[in-house]
Structure formats: structure tokens, C-alpha cells
């Protein structure tokens, strides 16, 4: 069965960086993309960007350009999302989700359990 | 990219139907048949309920249906059940591997 298992909660100070991992299993990792979506406390979902696990192509949401980097390690079927220069409004639950783009599907069919990142001085 | 517009709340009694709208623009909802809907229970990850406007993934009850007209997509939940009480989010492809989510709708089963 498809599973995406994310790393644990993080507490960071403003200005620091955080790197969240998402380990995939139950499917061929390089045949799908991974998107990252975040949700601030009590707020809606916000799409952050996408990475191809096949060739590393990325596309980031405009508002995060310059602060976010998404990478993959195909040897361990793990995707990573690094966010730099953290601010208090980056406090959110961060989700990874499988994106079957290479199959012509433009949605997110499986999701990780979420990782809470708290930014506080 | 602005969030798609959804009503903040919707409600219905058990067995009734509820319809949630999702309004975007010709650059997202109106431009592509790639609208999807996600159900999120409190403290849980979102779950895909509808994709490509009206298709249901395996395992999703046929009480859930989707449609689209112009720049507005809709999700209908028929035969409401207690477990349908959750937040619902629409999402649309917006071209060049960009996506946008809706503002979210809290569905209450009375």
C-alpha cells in the first residue's frame, strides 16, 4: 500500500531554516512527483510547489520563490522540503502528497501525515 | 495566484444533500478539467474525494459527486452521514505545474 511518512515536529527560531522529509513506500518512487502543501493553524490549504522524483524538475509557488527548495533522494525514496529565513507566519502543518503528473493526472492522491513546524522566538 | 472561493460553511440533516461551490477564474477552474476535492477531518491529512471534476477514486462512496460550469465547480454530498462532517477543499490546476486551493468549507451534519 502507498505510504508517505514524514519527519517529526520542529520548533525553530525566526530566521532559521527547517528541512522536512517525506519517505515514500508501496510504489515506484521515480514514477510520480511530490507536492508540498501547508496549513497554518485554523487556516486553509496552501500549495507550496512540486518536484519530479524522476528528474528533479521543480516548480515553486511564487510567494515562496527564493526561500524554498525541494529535493529528492531516489536511493531512499525520500523527498525533502527546506524552507529558509523562517518567519512566524510560516508556522503550519506541512504535508507532502503524491502527484501523478506523469500519468496525466493533476491532483494529489496520497498524503503524508503532516509535520508541524513552529516558528517562535 | 488567489485562492479559489468557497462558502465558509454548509449544513444538512442526515439523509439530505449539500452542495459546495468553488469559484475561480478562466486561468484555473475555467481553463482546465482538473478540479479535485479533498475531505479533511480535524487533525487529519486531507483525503482525495473527487478528481478531474467528477471522477471518484476507488473506495470513495458514490454519494460524492462533482461537476463544473464555467469558472465554478461544485461538490455534492448526497445522503449525508455523520462521518461526512469535515472540512472540504477544492483545488484546481492553474497551468505550468501550478495549483491553487479553495478557501475551504466546513460541512456540518445537523
JSON list of C-alpha atoms in Angstrom, two decimals:
[
{"chain": "A", "resi": 1, "resn": "UNK", "atom": "CA", "xyz": [0.00, 0.00, 0.00]},
{"chain": "A", "resi": 2, "resn": "UNK", "atom": "CA", "xyz": [1.15, 3.53, -0.77]},
{"chain": "A", "resi": 3, "resn": "UNK", "atom": "CA", "xyz": [2.52, 5.34, 2.28]},
{"chain": "A", "resi": 4, "resn": "UNK", "atom": "CA", "xyz": [4.16, 8.71, 2.79]},
{"chain": "A", "resi": 5, "resn": "UNK", "atom": "CA", "xyz": [5.77, 9.02, 6.23]},
{"chain": "A", "resi": 6, "resn": "UNK", "atom": "CA", "xyz": [7.00, 12.43, 7.30]},
{"chain": "A", "resi": 7, "resn": "UNK", "atom": "CA", "xyz": [9.56, 13.51, 9.86]},
{"chain": "A", "resi": 8, "resn": "UNK", "atom": "CA", "xyz": [8.62, 14.77, 13.30]},
{"chain": "A", "resi": 9, "resn": "UNK", "atom": "CA", "xyz": [7.60, 18.15, 14.62]},
{"chain": "A", "resi": 10, "resn": "UNK", "atom": "CA", "xyz": [10.12, 21.00, 14.65]},
{"chain": "A", "resi": 11, "resn": "UNK", "atom": "CA", "xyz": [10.49, 24.21, 16.64]},
{"chain": "A", "resi": 12, "resn": "UNK", "atom": "CA", "xyz": [12.61, 26.91, 15.04]},
{"chain": "A", "resi": 13, "resn": "UNK", "atom": "CA", "xyz": [13.57, 30.49, 15.77]},
{"chain": "A", "resi": 14, "resn": "UNK", "atom": "CA", "xyz": [12.80, 33.29, 13.31]},
{"chain": "A", "resi": 15, "resn": "UNK", "atom": "CA", "xyz": [15.46, 33.48, 10.63]},
{"chain": "A", "resi": 16, "resn": "UNK", "atom": "CA", "xyz": [16.38, 29.79, 10.89]},
{"chain": "A", "resi": 17, "resn": "UNK", "atom": "CA", "xyz": [15.79, 27.04, 8.34]},
{"chain": "A", "resi": 18, "resn": "UNK", "atom": "CA", "xyz": [13.84, 23.80, 8.53]},
{"chain": "A", "resi": 19, "resn": "UNK", "atom": "CA", "xyz": [14.07, 20.65, 6.43]},
{"chain": "A", "resi": 20, "resn": "UNK", "atom": "CA", "xyz": [11.13, 18.24, 6.42]},
{"chain": "A", "resi": 21, "resn": "UNK", "atom": "CA", "xyz": [11.41, 14.73, 4.99]},
{"chain": "A", "resi": 22, "resn": "UNK", "atom": "CA", "xyz": [8.80, 12.50, 3.36]},
{"chain": "A", "resi": 23, "resn": "UNK", "atom": "CA", "xyz": [9.66, 8.81, 2.91]},
{"chain": "A", "resi": 24, "resn": "UNK", "atom": "CA", "xyz": [7.63, 7.01, 0.26]},
{"chain": "A", "resi": 25, "resn": "UNK", "atom": "CA", "xyz": [6.85, 3.31, 0.04]},
{"chain": "A", "resi": 26, "resn": "UNK", "atom": "CA", "xyz": [4.49, 0.99, -1.79]},
{"chain": "A", "resi": 27, "resn": "UNK", "atom": "CA", "xyz": [5.08, 2.38, -5.28]},
{"chain": "A", "resi": 28, "resn": "UNK", "atom": "CA", "xyz": [7.85, 3.23, -7.74]},
{"chain": "A", "resi": 29, "resn": "UNK", "atom": "CA", "xyz": [9.13, 6.49, -6.33]},
{"chain": "A", "resi": 30, "resn": "UNK", "atom": "CA", "xyz": [10.55, 7.84, -9.58]},
{"chain": "A", "resi": 31, "resn": "UNK", "atom": "CA", "xyz": [7.26, 7.39, -11.46]},
{"chain": "A", "resi": 32, "resn": "UNK", "atom": "CA", "xyz": [5.48, 10.16, -9.55]},
{"chain": "A", "resi": 33, "resn": "UNK", "atom": "CA", "xyz": [6.01, 13.69, -8.40]},
{"chain": "A", "resi": 34, "resn": "UNK", "atom": "CA", "xyz": [5.74, 15.01, -4.86]},
{"chain": "A", "resi": 35, "resn": "UNK", "atom": "CA", "xyz": [3.95, 18.19, -3.97]},
{"chain": "A", "resi": 36, "resn": "UNK", "atom": "CA", "xyz": [4.18, 20.06, -0.69]},
{"chain": "A", "resi": 37, "resn": "UNK", "atom": "CA", "xyz": [1.15, 21.74, 0.88]},
{"chain": "A", "resi": 38, "resn": "UNK", "atom": "CA", "xyz": [0.99, 23.67, 4.14]},
{"chain": "A", "resi": 39, "resn": "UNK", "atom": "CA", "xyz": [-1.79, 24.64, 6.51]},
{"chain": "A", "resi": 40, "resn": "UNK", "atom": "CA", "xyz": [-1.43, 27.40, 9.09]},
{"chain": "A", "resi": 41, "resn": "UNK", "atom": "CA", "xyz": [-3.35, 26.90, 12.35]},
{"chain": "A", "resi": 42, "resn": "UNK", "atom": "CA", "xyz": [-7.07, 27.21, 11.70]},
{"chain": "A", "resi": 43, "resn": "UNK", "atom": "CA", "xyz": [-6.48, 28.15, 8.08]},
{"chain": "A", "resi": 44, "resn": "UNK", "atom": "CA", "xyz": [-6.86, 26.56, 4.66]},
{"chain": "A", "resi": 45, "resn": "UNK", "atom": "CA", "xyz": [-4.51, 24.59, 2.46]},
{"chain": "A", "resi": 46, "resn": "UNK", "atom": "CA", "xyz": [-1.73, 26.37, 0.56]},
{"chain": "A", "resi": 47, "resn": "UNK", "atom": "CA", "xyz": [0.13, 24.75, -2.34]},
{"chain": "A", "resi": 48, "resn": "UNK", "atom": "CA", "xyz": [3.88, 25.28, -1.99]},
{"chain": "A", "resi": 49, "resn": "UNK", "atom": "CA", "xyz": [5.37, 23.56, -5.02]},
{"chain": "A", "resi": 50, "resn": "UNK", "atom": "CA", "xyz": [6.23, 20.34, -6.80]},
{"chain": "A", "resi": 51, "resn": "UNK", "atom": "CA", "xyz": [9.23, 18.19, -7.59]},
{"chain": "A", "resi": 52, "resn": "UNK", "atom": "CA", "xyz": [9.59, 15.41, -10.11]},
{"chain": "A", "resi": 53, "resn": "UNK", "atom": "CA", "xyz": [11.13, 12.36, -8.48]},
{"chain": "A", "resi": 54, "resn": "UNK", "atom": "CA", "xyz": [12.14, 11.24, -11.98]},
{"chain": "A", "resi": 55, "resn": "UNK", "atom": "CA", "xyz": [14.40, 14.12, -12.99]},
{"chain": "A", "resi": 56, "resn": "UNK", "atom": "CA", "xyz": [14.30, 16.66, -10.15]},
{"chain": "A", "resi": 57, "resn": "UNK", "atom": "CA", "xyz": [12.34, 19.29, -12.08]},
{"chain": "A", "resi": 58, "resn": "UNK", "atom": "CA", "xyz": [10.71, 21.73, -9.68]},
{"chain": "A", "resi": 59, "resn": "UNK", "atom": "CA", "xyz": [8.12, 24.48, -9.65]},
{"chain": "A", "resi": 60, "resn": "UNK", "atom": "CA", "xyz": [7.57, 26.63, -6.58]},
{"chain": "A", "resi": 61, "resn": "UNK", "atom": "CA", "xyz": [4.70, 28.89, -5.60]},
{"chain": "A", "resi": 62, "resn": "UNK", "atom": "CA", "xyz": [5.62, 32.45, -6.47]},
{"chain": "A", "resi": 63, "resn": "UNK", "atom": "CA", "xyz": [5.31, 33.72, -2.89]},
{"chain": "A", "resi": 64, "resn": "UNK", "atom": "CA", "xyz": [7.91, 31.20, -1.68]},
{"chain": "A", "resi": 65, "resn": "UNK", "atom": "CA", "xyz": [10.41, 31.62, -4.53]},
{"chain": "A", "resi": 66, "resn": "UNK", "atom": "CA", "xyz": [13.90, 32.15, -3.11]},
{"chain": "A", "resi": 67, "resn": "UNK", "atom": "CA", "xyz": [13.09, 30.67, 0.31]},
{"chain": "A", "resi": 68, "resn": "UNK", "atom": "CA", "xyz": [12.07, 27.10, -0.51]},
{"chain": "A", "resi": 69, "resn": "UNK", "atom": "CA", "xyz": [14.00, 24.21, -2.03]},
{"chain": "A", "resi": 70, "resn": "UNK", "atom": "CA", "xyz": [12.56, 20.77, -2.77]},
{"chain": "A", "resi": 71, "resn": "UNK", "atom": "CA", "xyz": [14.82, 17.80, -3.39]},
{"chain": "A", "resi": 72, "resn": "UNK", "atom": "CA", "xyz": [14.61, 14.02, -3.60]},
{"chain": "A", "resi": 73, "resn": "UNK", "atom": "CA", "xyz": [16.91, 11.11, -2.77]},
{"chain": "A", "resi": 74, "resn": "UNK", "atom": "CA", "xyz": [15.93, 8.27, -5.08]},
{"chain": "A", "resi": 75, "resn": "UNK", "atom": "CA", "xyz": [18.21, 5.81, -3.24]},
{"chain": "A", "resi": 76, "resn": "UNK", "atom": "CA", "xyz": [15.96, 6.07, -0.18]},
{"chain": "A", "resi": 77, "resn": "UNK", "atom": "CA", "xyz": [12.69, 7.11, -1.89]},
{"chain": "A", "resi": 78, "resn": "UNK", "atom": "CA", "xyz": [12.62, 10.25, 0.21]},
{"chain": "A", "resi": 79, "resn": "UNK", "atom": "CA", "xyz": [11.56, 13.78, -0.67]},
{"chain": "A", "resi": 80, "resn": "UNK", "atom": "CA", "xyz": [12.70, 16.85, 1.23]},
{"chain": "A", "resi": 81, "resn": "UNK", "atom": "CA", "xyz": [11.38, 20.38, 1.62]},
{"chain": "A", "resi": 82, "resn": "UNK", "atom": "CA", "xyz": [13.67, 23.06, 3.03]},
{"chain": "A", "resi": 83, "resn": "UNK", "atom": "CA", "xyz": [12.31, 26.47, 3.99]},
{"chain": "A", "resi": 84, "resn": "UNK", "atom": "CA", "xyz": [14.75, 29.25, 4.91]},
{"chain": "A", "resi": 85, "resn": "UNK", "atom": "CA", "xyz": [14.51, 32.62, 6.66]},
{"chain": "A", "resi": 86, "resn": "UNK", "atom": "CA", "xyz": [11.61, 31.37, 8.73]},
{"chain": "A", "resi": 87, "resn": "UNK", "atom": "CA", "xyz": [9.01, 33.86, 9.98]},
{"chain": "A", "resi": 88, "resn": "UNK", "atom": "CA", "xyz": [6.22, 33.46, 12.48]},
{"chain": "A", "resi": 89, "resn": "UNK", "atom": "CA", "xyz": [3.67, 33.16, 9.67]},
{"chain": "A", "resi": 90, "resn": "UNK", "atom": "CA", "xyz": [5.48, 30.04, 8.44]},
{"chain": "A", "resi": 91, "resn": "UNK", "atom": "CA", "xyz": [4.10, 28.23, 11.48]},
{"chain": "A", "resi": 92, "resn": "UNK", "atom": "CA", "xyz": [1.99, 25.49, 9.93]},
{"chain": "A", "resi": 93, "resn": "UNK", "atom": "CA", "xyz": [1.49, 21.80, 9.36]},
{"chain": "A", "resi": 94, "resn": "UNK", "atom": "CA", "xyz": [3.45, 20.82, 6.26]},
{"chain": "A", "resi": 95, "resn": "UNK", "atom": "CA", "xyz": [2.17, 17.93, 4.13]},
{"chain": "A", "resi": 96, "resn": "UNK", "atom": "CA", "xyz": [3.76, 16.02, 1.29]},
{"chain": "A", "resi": 97, "resn": "UNK", "atom": "CA", "xyz": [1.44, 14.48, -1.29]},
{"chain": "A", "resi": 98, "resn": "UNK", "atom": "CA", "xyz": [1.95, 12.20, -4.26]},
{"chain": "A", "resi": 99, "resn": "UNK", "atom": "CA", "xyz": [1.35, 13.91, -7.62]},
{"chain": "A", "resi": 100, "resn": "UNK", "atom": "CA", "xyz": [0.75, 11.52, -10.54]},
{"chain": "A", "resi": 101, "resn": "UNK", "atom": "CA", "xyz": [1.69, 14.15, -13.13]},
{"chain": "A", "resi": 102, "resn": "UNK", "atom": "CA", "xyz": [3.50, 11.73, -15.44]},
{"chain": "A", "resi": 103, "resn": "UNK", "atom": "CA", "xyz": [0.24, 9.80, -15.78]},
{"chain": "A", "resi": 104, "resn": "UNK", "atom": "CA", "xyz": [-1.60, 12.92, -16.90]},
{"chain": "A", "resi": 105, "resn": "UNK", "atom": "CA", "xyz": [-3.23, 13.30, -13.50]},
{"chain": "A", "resi": 106, "resn": "UNK", "atom": "CA", "xyz": [-3.30, 16.74, -11.90]},
{"chain": "A", "resi": 107, "resn": "UNK", "atom": "CA", "xyz": [-4.30, 16.08, -8.31]},
{"chain": "A", "resi": 108, "resn": "UNK", "atom": "CA", "xyz": [-2.82, 14.68, -5.09]},
{"chain": "A", "resi": 109, "resn": "UNK", "atom": "CA", "xyz": [-3.81, 11.09, -4.45]},
{"chain": "A", "resi": 110, "resn": "UNK", "atom": "CA", "xyz": [-1.91, 10.11, -1.29]},
{"chain": "A", "resi": 111, "resn": "UNK", "atom": "CA", "xyz": [-0.82, 12.35, 1.57]},
{"chain": "A", "resi": 112, "resn": "UNK", "atom": "CA", "xyz": [1.68, 12.18, 4.39]},
{"chain": "A", "resi": 113, "resn": "UNK", "atom": "CA", "xyz": [0.55, 12.55, 7.98]},
{"chain": "A", "resi": 114, "resn": "UNK", "atom": "CA", "xyz": [1.83, 16.12, 8.25]},
{"chain": "A", "resi": 115, "resn": "UNK", "atom": "CA", "xyz": [4.71, 17.77, 10.12]},
{"chain": "A", "resi": 116, "resn": "UNK", "atom": "CA", "xyz": [4.09, 20.68, 12.48]},
{"chain": "A", "resi": 117, "resn": "UNK", "atom": "CA", "xyz": [6.69, 23.41, 12.17]},
{"chain": "A", "resi": 118, "resn": "UNK", "atom": "CA", "xyz": [6.50, 26.09, 14.86]},
{"chain": "A", "resi": 119, "resn": "UNK", "atom": "CA", "xyz": [8.44, 29.32, 14.42]},
{"chain": "A", "resi": 120, "resn": "UNK", "atom": "CA", "xyz": [8.84, 31.15, 17.70]},
{"chain": "A", "resi": 121, "resn": "UNK", "atom": "CA", "xyz": [11.46, 33.21, 19.48]},
{"chain": "B", "resi": 1, "resn": "UNK", "atom": "CA", "xyz": [-2.49, 33.19, -7.63]},
{"chain": "B", "resi": 2, "resn": "UNK", "atom": "CA", "xyz": [-5.55, 33.93, -5.49]},
{"chain": "B", "resi": 3, "resn": "UNK", "atom": "CA", "xyz": [-7.33, 31.19, -3.56]},
{"chain": "B", "resi": 4, "resn": "UNK", "atom": "CA", "xyz": [-10.50, 29.77, -5.07]},
{"chain": "B", "resi": 5, "resn": "UNK", "atom": "CA", "xyz": [-13.65, 31.00, -3.34]},
{"chain": "B", "resi": 6, "resn": "UNK", "atom": "CA", "xyz": [-15.76, 28.59, -1.31]},
{"chain": "B", "resi": 7, "resn": "UNK", "atom": "CA", "xyz": [-18.57, 29.29, 1.17]},
{"chain": "B", "resi": 8, "resn": "UNK", "atom": "CA", "xyz": [-17.25, 29.10, 4.75]},
{"chain": "B", "resi": 9, "resn": "UNK", "atom": "CA", "xyz": [-19.93, 26.67, 5.86]},
{"chain": "B", "resi": 10, "resn": "UNK", "atom": "CA", "xyz": [-22.70, 24.36, 4.69]},
{"chain": "B", "resi": 11, "resn": "UNK", "atom": "CA", "xyz": [-25.02, 22.07, 6.58]},
{"chain": "B", "resi": 12, "resn": "UNK", "atom": "CA", "xyz": [-27.71, 19.47, 6.20]},
{"chain": "B", "resi": 13, "resn": "UNK", "atom": "CA", "xyz": [-29.59, 16.82, 8.14]},
{"chain": "B", "resi": 14, "resn": "UNK", "atom": "CA", "xyz": [-28.73, 13.14, 7.84]},
{"chain": "B", "resi": 15, "resn": "UNK", "atom": "CA", "xyz": [-30.01, 11.80, 4.54]},
{"chain": "B", "resi": 16, "resn": "UNK", "atom": "CA", "xyz": [-30.18, 15.22, 2.91]},
{"chain": "B", "resi": 17, "resn": "UNK", "atom": "CA", "xyz": [-27.86, 16.64, 0.27]},
{"chain": "B", "resi": 18, "resn": "UNK", "atom": "CA", "xyz": [-25.40, 19.50, 0.48]},
{"chain": "B", "resi": 19, "resn": "UNK", "atom": "CA", "xyz": [-23.64, 21.24, -2.41]},
{"chain": "B", "resi": 20, "resn": "UNK", "atom": "CA", "xyz": [-20.44, 23.25, -2.07]},
{"chain": "B", "resi": 21, "resn": "UNK", "atom": "CA", "xyz": [-19.33, 25.71, -4.73]},
{"chain": "B", "resi": 22, "resn": "UNK", "atom": "CA", "xyz": [-15.77, 26.58, -5.75]},
{"chain": "B", "resi": 23, "resn": "UNK", "atom": "CA", "xyz": [-15.30, 29.71, -7.87]},
{"chain": "B", "resi": 24, "resn": "UNK", "atom": "CA", "xyz": [-12.13, 30.55, -9.70]},
{"chain": "B", "resi": 25, "resn": "UNK", "atom": "CA", "xyz": [-11.17, 32.17, -12.98]},
{"chain": "B", "resi": 26, "resn": "UNK", "atom": "CA", "xyz": [-10.57, 31.22, -16.58]},
{"chain": "B", "resi": 27, "resn": "UNK", "atom": "CA", "xyz": [-6.91, 30.68, -15.63]},
{"chain": "B", "resi": 28, "resn": "UNK", "atom": "CA", "xyz": [-7.69, 27.84, -13.27]},
{"chain": "B", "resi": 29, "resn": "UNK", "atom": "CA", "xyz": [-11.14, 26.27, -12.78]},
{"chain": "B", "resi": 30, "resn": "UNK", "atom": "CA", "xyz": [-12.50, 27.52, -16.10]},
{"chain": "B", "resi": 31, "resn": "UNK", "atom": "CA", "xyz": [-9.38, 26.69, -18.07]},
{"chain": "B", "resi": 32, "resn": "UNK", "atom": "CA", "xyz": [-8.82, 23.06, -17.12]},
{"chain": "B", "resi": 33, "resn": "UNK", "atom": "CA", "xyz": [-10.87, 19.99, -16.26]},
{"chain": "B", "resi": 34, "resn": "UNK", "atom": "CA", "xyz": [-8.52, 19.31, -13.39]},
{"chain": "B", "resi": 35, "resn": "UNK", "atom": "CA", "xyz": [-10.60, 20.26, -10.38]},
{"chain": "B", "resi": 36, "resn": "UNK", "atom": "CA", "xyz": [-10.21, 18.00, -7.36]},
{"chain": "B", "resi": 37, "resn": "UNK", "atom": "CA", "xyz": [-11.87, 17.90, -3.95]},
{"chain": "B", "resi": 38, "resn": "UNK", "atom": "CA", "xyz": [-10.38, 16.91, -0.60]},
{"chain": "B", "resi": 39, "resn": "UNK", "atom": "CA", "xyz": [-12.03, 15.97, 2.69]},
{"chain": "B", "resi": 40, "resn": "UNK", "atom": "CA", "xyz": [-10.21, 16.80, 5.92]},
{"chain": "B", "resi": 41, "resn": "UNK", "atom": "CA", "xyz": [-11.27, 15.69, 9.35]},
{"chain": "B", "resi": 42, "resn": "UNK", "atom": "CA", "xyz": [-9.86, 17.60, 12.36]},
{"chain": "B", "resi": 43, "resn": "UNK", "atom": "CA", "xyz": [-6.21, 16.81, 12.96]},
{"chain": "B", "resi": 44, "resn": "UNK", "atom": "CA", "xyz": [-6.01, 14.55, 9.92]},
{"chain": "B", "resi": 45, "resn": "UNK", "atom": "CA", "xyz": [-4.43, 14.79, 6.50]},
{"chain": "B", "resi": 46, "resn": "UNK", "atom": "CA", "xyz": [-6.63, 15.67, 3.53]},
{"chain": "B", "resi": 47, "resn": "UNK", "atom": "CA", "xyz": [-8.15, 12.81, 1.55]},
{"chain": "B", "resi": 48, "resn": "UNK", "atom": "CA", "xyz": [-8.84, 12.87, -2.20]},
{"chain": "B", "resi": 49, "resn": "UNK", "atom": "CA", "xyz": [-12.58, 12.55, -2.86]},
{"chain": "B", "resi": 50, "resn": "UNK", "atom": "CA", "xyz": [-13.02, 13.75, -6.46]},
{"chain": "B", "resi": 51, "resn": "UNK", "atom": "CA", "xyz": [-10.55, 14.36, -9.29]},
{"chain": "B", "resi": 52, "resn": "UNK", "atom": "CA", "xyz": [-10.85, 15.63, -12.86]},
{"chain": "B", "resi": 53, "resn": "UNK", "atom": "CA", "xyz": [-14.08, 17.43, -11.91]},
{"chain": "B", "resi": 54, "resn": "UNK", "atom": "CA", "xyz": [-16.25, 14.35, -11.44]},
{"chain": "B", "resi": 55, "resn": "UNK", "atom": "CA", "xyz": [-14.20, 11.15, -11.07]},
{"chain": "B", "resi": 56, "resn": "UNK", "atom": "CA", "xyz": [-14.17, 9.23, -7.80]},
{"chain": "B", "resi": 57, "resn": "UNK", "atom": "CA", "xyz": [-11.10, 7.32, -6.58]},
{"chain": "B", "resi": 58, "resn": "UNK", "atom": "CA", "xyz": [-11.62, 3.71, -5.62]},
{"chain": "B", "resi": 59, "resn": "UNK", "atom": "CA", "xyz": [-13.21, 3.46, -2.21]},
{"chain": "B", "resi": 60, "resn": "UNK", "atom": "CA", "xyz": [-14.96, 6.83, -2.21]},
{"chain": "B", "resi": 61, "resn": "UNK", "atom": "CA", "xyz": [-18.75, 6.37, -1.86]},
{"chain": "B", "resi": 62, "resn": "UNK", "atom": "CA", "xyz": [-20.89, 7.31, -4.85]},
{"chain": "B", "resi": 63, "resn": "UNK", "atom": "CA", "xyz": [-22.72, 9.73, -2.55]},
{"chain": "B", "resi": 64, "resn": "UNK", "atom": "CA", "xyz": [-19.94, 12.15, -3.50]},
{"chain": "B", "resi": 65, "resn": "UNK", "atom": "CA", "xyz": [-20.22, 13.73, -6.94]},
{"chain": "B", "resi": 66, "resn": "UNK", "atom": "CA", "xyz": [-18.63, 16.66, -8.73]},
{"chain": "B", "resi": 67, "resn": "UNK", "atom": "CA", "xyz": [-19.46, 18.97, -11.62]},
{"chain": "B", "resi": 68, "resn": "UNK", "atom": "CA", "xyz": [-18.29, 22.17, -13.26]},
{"chain": "B", "resi": 69, "resn": "UNK", "atom": "CA", "xyz": [-19.83, 25.03, -15.18]},
{"chain": "B", "resi": 70, "resn": "UNK", "atom": "CA", "xyz": [-17.62, 27.82, -16.45]},
{"chain": "B", "resi": 71, "resn": "UNK", "atom": "CA", "xyz": [-15.40, 29.11, -13.66]},
{"chain": "B", "resi": 72, "resn": "UNK", "atom": "CA", "xyz": [-17.35, 27.37, -10.87]},
{"chain": "B", "resi": 73, "resn": "UNK", "atom": "CA", "xyz": [-17.02, 23.77, -9.74]},
{"chain": "B", "resi": 74, "resn": "UNK", "atom": "CA", "xyz": [-19.32, 22.04, -7.28]},
{"chain": "B", "resi": 75, "resn": "UNK", "atom": "CA", "xyz": [-19.19, 19.10, -4.90]},
{"chain": "B", "resi": 76, "resn": "UNK", "atom": "CA", "xyz": [-22.45, 17.44, -3.88]},
{"chain": "B", "resi": 77, "resn": "UNK", "atom": "CA", "xyz": [-22.73, 15.06, -0.96]},
{"chain": "B", "resi": 78, "resn": "UNK", "atom": "CA", "xyz": [-25.98, 13.12, -1.13]},
{"chain": "B", "resi": 79, "resn": "UNK", "atom": "CA", "xyz": [-27.49, 11.06, 1.67]},
{"chain": "B", "resi": 80, "resn": "UNK", "atom": "CA", "xyz": [-25.47, 12.92, 4.30]},
{"chain": "B", "resi": 81, "resn": "UNK", "atom": "CA", "xyz": [-23.99, 10.77, 7.04]},
{"chain": "B", "resi": 82, "resn": "UNK", "atom": "CA", "xyz": [-22.43, 11.77, 10.34]},
{"chain": "B", "resi": 83, "resn": "UNK", "atom": "CA", "xyz": [-18.95, 10.84, 9.11]},
{"chain": "B", "resi": 84, "resn": "UNK", "atom": "CA", "xyz": [-19.27, 13.36, 6.26]},
{"chain": "B", "resi": 85, "resn": "UNK", "atom": "CA", "xyz": [-18.88, 16.18, 8.78]},
{"chain": "B", "resi": 86, "resn": "UNK", "atom": "CA", "xyz": [-15.50, 17.64, 7.86]},
{"chain": "B", "resi": 87, "resn": "UNK", "atom": "CA", "xyz": [-13.76, 20.46, 6.03]},
{"chain": "B", "resi": 88, "resn": "UNK", "atom": "CA", "xyz": [-13.78, 20.27, 2.24]},
{"chain": "B", "resi": 89, "resn": "UNK", "atom": "CA", "xyz": [-11.29, 21.94, -0.07]},
{"chain": "B", "resi": 90, "resn": "UNK", "atom": "CA", "xyz": [-11.36, 22.27, -3.82]},
{"chain": "B", "resi": 91, "resn": "UNK", "atom": "CA", "xyz": [-8.18, 22.53, -5.85]},
{"chain": "B", "resi": 92, "resn": "UNK", "atom": "CA", "xyz": [-7.53, 23.40, -9.47]},
{"chain": "B", "resi": 93, "resn": "UNK", "atom": "CA", "xyz": [-4.60, 23.05, -11.80]},
{"chain": "B", "resi": 94, "resn": "UNK", "atom": "CA", "xyz": [-3.53, 26.50, -12.96]},
{"chain": "B", "resi": 95, "resn": "UNK", "atom": "CA", "xyz": [-1.06, 25.62, -15.70]},
{"chain": "B", "resi": 96, "resn": "UNK", "atom": "CA", "xyz": [2.72, 25.06, -15.75]},
{"chain": "B", "resi": 97, "resn": "UNK", "atom": "CA", "xyz": [2.57, 22.71, -12.75]},
{"chain": "B", "resi": 98, "resn": "UNK", "atom": "CA", "xyz": [0.93, 25.35, -10.56]},
{"chain": "B", "resi": 99, "resn": "UNK", "atom": "CA", "xyz": [-2.04, 24.62, -8.32]},
{"chain": "B", "resi": 100, "resn": "UNK", "atom": "CA", "xyz": [-4.43, 26.65, -6.24]},
{"chain": "B", "resi": 101, "resn": "UNK", "atom": "CA", "xyz": [-6.66, 25.54, -3.35]},
{"chain": "B", "resi": 102, "resn": "UNK", "atom": "CA", "xyz": [-10.02, 26.83, -2.28]},
{"chain": "B", "resi": 103, "resn": "UNK", "atom": "CA", "xyz": [-10.69, 28.67, 0.95]},
{"chain": "B", "resi": 104, "resn": "UNK", "atom": "CA", "xyz": [-12.39, 25.64, 2.47]},
{"chain": "B", "resi": 105, "resn": "UNK", "atom": "CA", "xyz": [-15.93, 24.80, 3.57]},
{"chain": "B", "resi": 106, "resn": "UNK", "atom": "CA", "xyz": [-16.93, 23.33, 6.90]},
{"chain": "B", "resi": 107, "resn": "UNK", "atom": "CA", "xyz": [-19.77, 20.86, 6.44]},
{"chain": "B", "resi": 108, "resn": "UNK", "atom": "CA", "xyz": [-21.94, 20.25, 9.48]},
{"chain": "B", "resi": 109, "resn": "UNK", "atom": "CA", "xyz": [-24.38, 17.35, 9.76]},
{"chain": "B", "resi": 110, "resn": "UNK", "atom": "CA", "xyz": [-27.24, 18.64, 11.87]}
]
